[in-house]
Amino acid sequence: MGMDMEEEQESGAPQDSEWPELEKAERLARGAALKWASGIFYSPKQLTRLDRYRSREAQRMCSIESRIKSTVQSYLESVQTGLEQLGLALKEVQEAREALAEAQGALRSQAEAAHNLQPLRELADQHGQLQAVTLLLPQLLAVPEAVARTQALIKGNRFLEAYEVLRELEQLRDEVLEPMGGPELALFEGLAPLGEELGLAVGKVVGSARQLARDDPALLVAAVRVAEFEEERDAQLQSPSPGRPRAWRQRCLGALQRALEEAYFEAPAPTPSGLAGHLAALREALPAELALAEALVAPCCPGEYGIVKLWAHTLHLGLCQHLQRLLDSEDLGTQDIFTLLHWALHIYPGPDMMGHPDLSPEADISELEPLLSPEAVDLLEKTYTEKLKLSIAEWLQKALDGEVAEWLREQKPDIDPEGFYHSSLPSVVLQILDENIRVTAVISTSLQDRIYSMALKELGTFLRSLIKALERFSQEHLRDASRPHHYVPYLLACLNHYAALSSSVSLLQPIGVSTATGVSATIDTALGDFKRKICKLILDALLEELQPMFVALPSRQWLSSQVMLDSVCEQVANFCSGFSRVRSPMAQMLLAESERAVVLEYLRGLMQGKLVCRNSTERMQASERMLQDSAQLRELFLSLELEESAQTGAVLGALQELFRLQDPALLSLEVSSFLHKFPDVRY
């Protein structure tokens, strides 16, 4: 049994190398058999049954071998059948290859035959084309006549008939080209120019829609219908073709726009003097034009045209360009700029024009850019301000020249009903400034703010010029005291000018416009300088008259008599009598300044040391004179209606007490007390 297994292993070795799965199965089978055998024959008693097991296994092996043989036989028969079928298939493939080779050879021979027949085929195609053309020959012969007829119809403005003939000609051309498949016949070369001629005629007629809507709306409708027919044909195109799309609708819309622009904006720009009339004409014409478009033109056109909207937008954009050309080509004056700004910012969008309640909602222009861009408005406002500044400066200078000329008259200033000196200068100045400030309120707050600031600056410049004029006026008076004849009265009149100007400057400020701090401070400074200059000149005139009298003060004559101060008081009273022509509070201010000037001049004379008191008696005499003079001056100015609290004569009373001192040791203390009480008194 061991030999048998070894032989089987030796005989199965080559198979194992070829069939590793078989080797594995055999090992498993042997292992199972050994396990079974070891279990069966583990007991010696069972060895007696070995022959029976051997016989049974031999039978089973015979059965298995027979079944294996049967299975192998079946497999071998199937393989044989497969081999026979493969042989038959190979034979059929060979037959198919032979058949294909024969067909290929036949095909080569047929291709040569087809190539030889190509001229015949071309002749057949030409025959078919000629046959198709022959059928259309009557129509083709009529083409030149149809073209001429179409041209005549176009010239006669019979557009629908012309369009119908043109479409028939184009259809005939397509019917001829389709079978022929070649280039267009020379017979149809005139169709493209004919179509263009019709398109131009239609565009021209539509461009005259404004007139035709009144005179011949049927012609306008016919032209629009032709354009719409072509628009539909363009929309039906699957792919672009020569001469299409014709876009006649766009041509008509463009013609409408050009006609509007030519009617209103192609004319030469108006001269500056004619700008106001030109804008007034547009104010009347544009709403009427929109009304015409809505009432007459729109019903003649399809809704897709949006006639009213087209009219409004075209007019608006054309007007924008028109105004820009006007700004670029003309040097506009202040009035022209004002008129243009007011028209563009308020009249045009207002209820009289584009905001009219009767206009169609389609005429809304709120979505469009404004007539004047913010940059253009800003530039115009700056230009207006600069030019108006020059004009105001010129007007104010003329007013000043007229005022200065009045100063040289040989009669006193005019007197108003209230008895005060008066001239037209303040009212003229304020009227010039106020009118130009107020009128800009109809334009914009920004322009009014600009003009207000400019007006205040010009007022400051005017005040400085007025001060210089007063200086020249004073210098002329110093050269010749007899001229001008009424020097002081005109100075007093100027003080009334100051009162009028200072009280009215605040009235120039428009509501809602703030005053720049710097400009306000400049005006206040200029007004203050003006007032101080007038007061100084008046006081200089007063002191000039008093100077001869104060030369002899103090003196021995002054100690013994009050005649000298009587002359001073008389002269002061005479000089100050003219202050009644000055409005309060300027009159009170002048009286106070005059009293102060007289007192200071009196003190200046005392401080010069021209009189030396030789003893206590003379000091007491000087003290009494000063006390009497102080009382006399006080009474004088009280009579002139200057309150005692506003007077400075108390310094004379304090000074005379120094003269009364008997103890020289107290002099230093009293002088210190005097200077502390009157710190502005200096030797």
PDB file of N, CA and C in Angstrom, residues 657-674:
ATOM      1  N   GLU A 657      -7.239 169.245  43.894  1.00  0.00           N
ATOM      2  CA  GLU A 657      -6.992 168.959  45.295  1.00  0.00           C
ATOM      3  C   GLU A 657      -5.504 168.817  45.571  1.00  0.00           C
ATOM      4  N   LEU A 658      -4.761 168.381  44.552  1.00  0.00           N
ATOM      5  CA  LEU A 658      -3.304 168.291  44.733  1.00  0.00           C
ATOM      6  C   LEU A 658      -2.706 169.690  44.910  1.00  0.00           C
ATOM      7  N   PHE A 659      -3.295 170.629  44.195  1.00  0.00           N
ATOM      8  CA  PHE A 659      -2.793 171.995  44.319  1.00  0.00           C
ATOM      9  C   PHE A 659      -3.101 172.601  45.700  1.00  0.00           C
ATOM     10  N   ARG A 660      -4.107 172.084  46.371  1.00  0.00           N
ATOM     11  CA  ARG A 660      -4.505 172.630  47.666  1.00  0.00           C
ATOM     12  C   ARG A 660      -3.684 172.068  48.824  1.00  0.00           C
ATOM     13  N   LEU A 661      -2.843 171.090  48.567  1.00  0.00           N
ATOM     14  CA  LEU A 661      -2.083 170.478  49.662  1.00  0.00           C
ATOM     15  C   LEU A 661      -1.201 171.511  50.351  1.00  0.00           C
ATOM     16  N   GLN A 662      -1.225 171.456  51.694  1.00  0.00           N
ATOM     17  CA  GLN A 662      -0.384 172.351  52.490  1.00  0.00           C
ATOM     18  C   GLN A 662       0.868 171.641  52.985  1.00  0.00           C
ATOM     19  N   ASP A 663       0.771 170.329  53.136  1.00  0.00           N
ATOM     20  CA  ASP A 663       1.905 169.551  53.659  1.00  0.00           C
ATOM     21  C   ASP A 663       2.594 168.863  52.488  1.00  0.00           C
ATOM     22  N   PRO A 664       3.813 169.280  52.123  1.00  0.00           N
ATOM     23  CA  PRO A 664       4.522 168.646  50.994  1.00  0.00           C
ATOM     24  C   PRO A 664       4.808 167.158  51.217  1.00  0.00           C
ATOM     25  N   ALA A 665       4.846 166.744  52.478  1.00  0.00           N
ATOM     26  CA  ALA A 665       5.132 165.333  52.761  1.00  0.00           C
ATOM     27  C   ALA A 665       4.023 164.417  52.244  1.00  0.00           C
ATOM     28  N   LEU A 666       2.806 164.970  52.152  1.00  0.00           N
ATOM     29  CA  LEU A 666       1.666 164.170  51.683  1.00  0.00           C
ATOM     30  C   LEU A 666       1.534 164.160  50.155  1.00  0.00           C
ATOM     31  N   LEU A 667       2.364 164.934  49.495  1.00  0.00           N
ATOM     32  CA  LEU A 667       2.228 165.071  48.049  1.00  0.00           C
ATOM     33  C   LEU A 667       2.421 163.743  47.322  1.00  0.00           C
ATOM     34  N   SER A 668       3.456 163.022  47.713  1.00  0.00           N
ATOM     35  CA  SER A 668       3.737 161.741  47.056  1.00  0.00           C
ATOM     36  C   SER A 668       2.571 160.788  47.229  1.00  0.00           C
ATOM     37  N   LEU A 669       2.010 160.726  48.425  1.00  0.00           N
ATOM     38  CA  LEU A 669       0.878 159.826  48.677  1.00  0.00           C
ATOM     39  C   LEU A 669      -0.345 160.244  47.870  1.00  0.00           C
ATOM     40  N   GLU A 670      -0.617 161.531  47.787  1.00  0.00           N
ATOM     41  CA  GLU A 670      -1.773 162.013  47.051  1.00  0.00           C
ATOM     42  C   GLU A 670      -1.624 161.789  45.549  1.00  0.00           C
ATOM     43  N   VAL A 671      -0.396 161.985  45.066  1.00  0.00           N
ATOM     44  CA  VAL A 671      -0.160 161.732  43.626  1.00  0.00           C
ATOM     45  C   VAL A 671      -0.387 160.262  43.290  1.00  0.00           C
ATOM     46  N   SER A 672       0.091 159.371  44.172  1.00  0.00           N
ATOM     47  CA  SER A 672      -0.118 157.931  43.945  1.00  0.00           C
ATOM     48  C   SER A 672      -1.605 157.598  43.950  1.00  0.00           C
ATOM     49  N   SER A 673      -2.336 158.201  44.882  1.00  0.00           N
ATOM     50  CA  SER A 673      -3.774 157.957  44.937  1.00  0.00           C
ATOM     51  C   SER A 673      -4.467 158.488  43.677  1.00  0.00           C
ATOM     52  N   PHE A 674      -3.991 159.662  43.196  1.00  0.00           N
ATOM     53  CA  PHE A 674      -4.566 160.244  41.973  1.00  0.00           C
ATOM     54  C   PHE A 674      -4.331 159.332  40.771  1.00  0.00           C
TER      55      PHE A 674
END
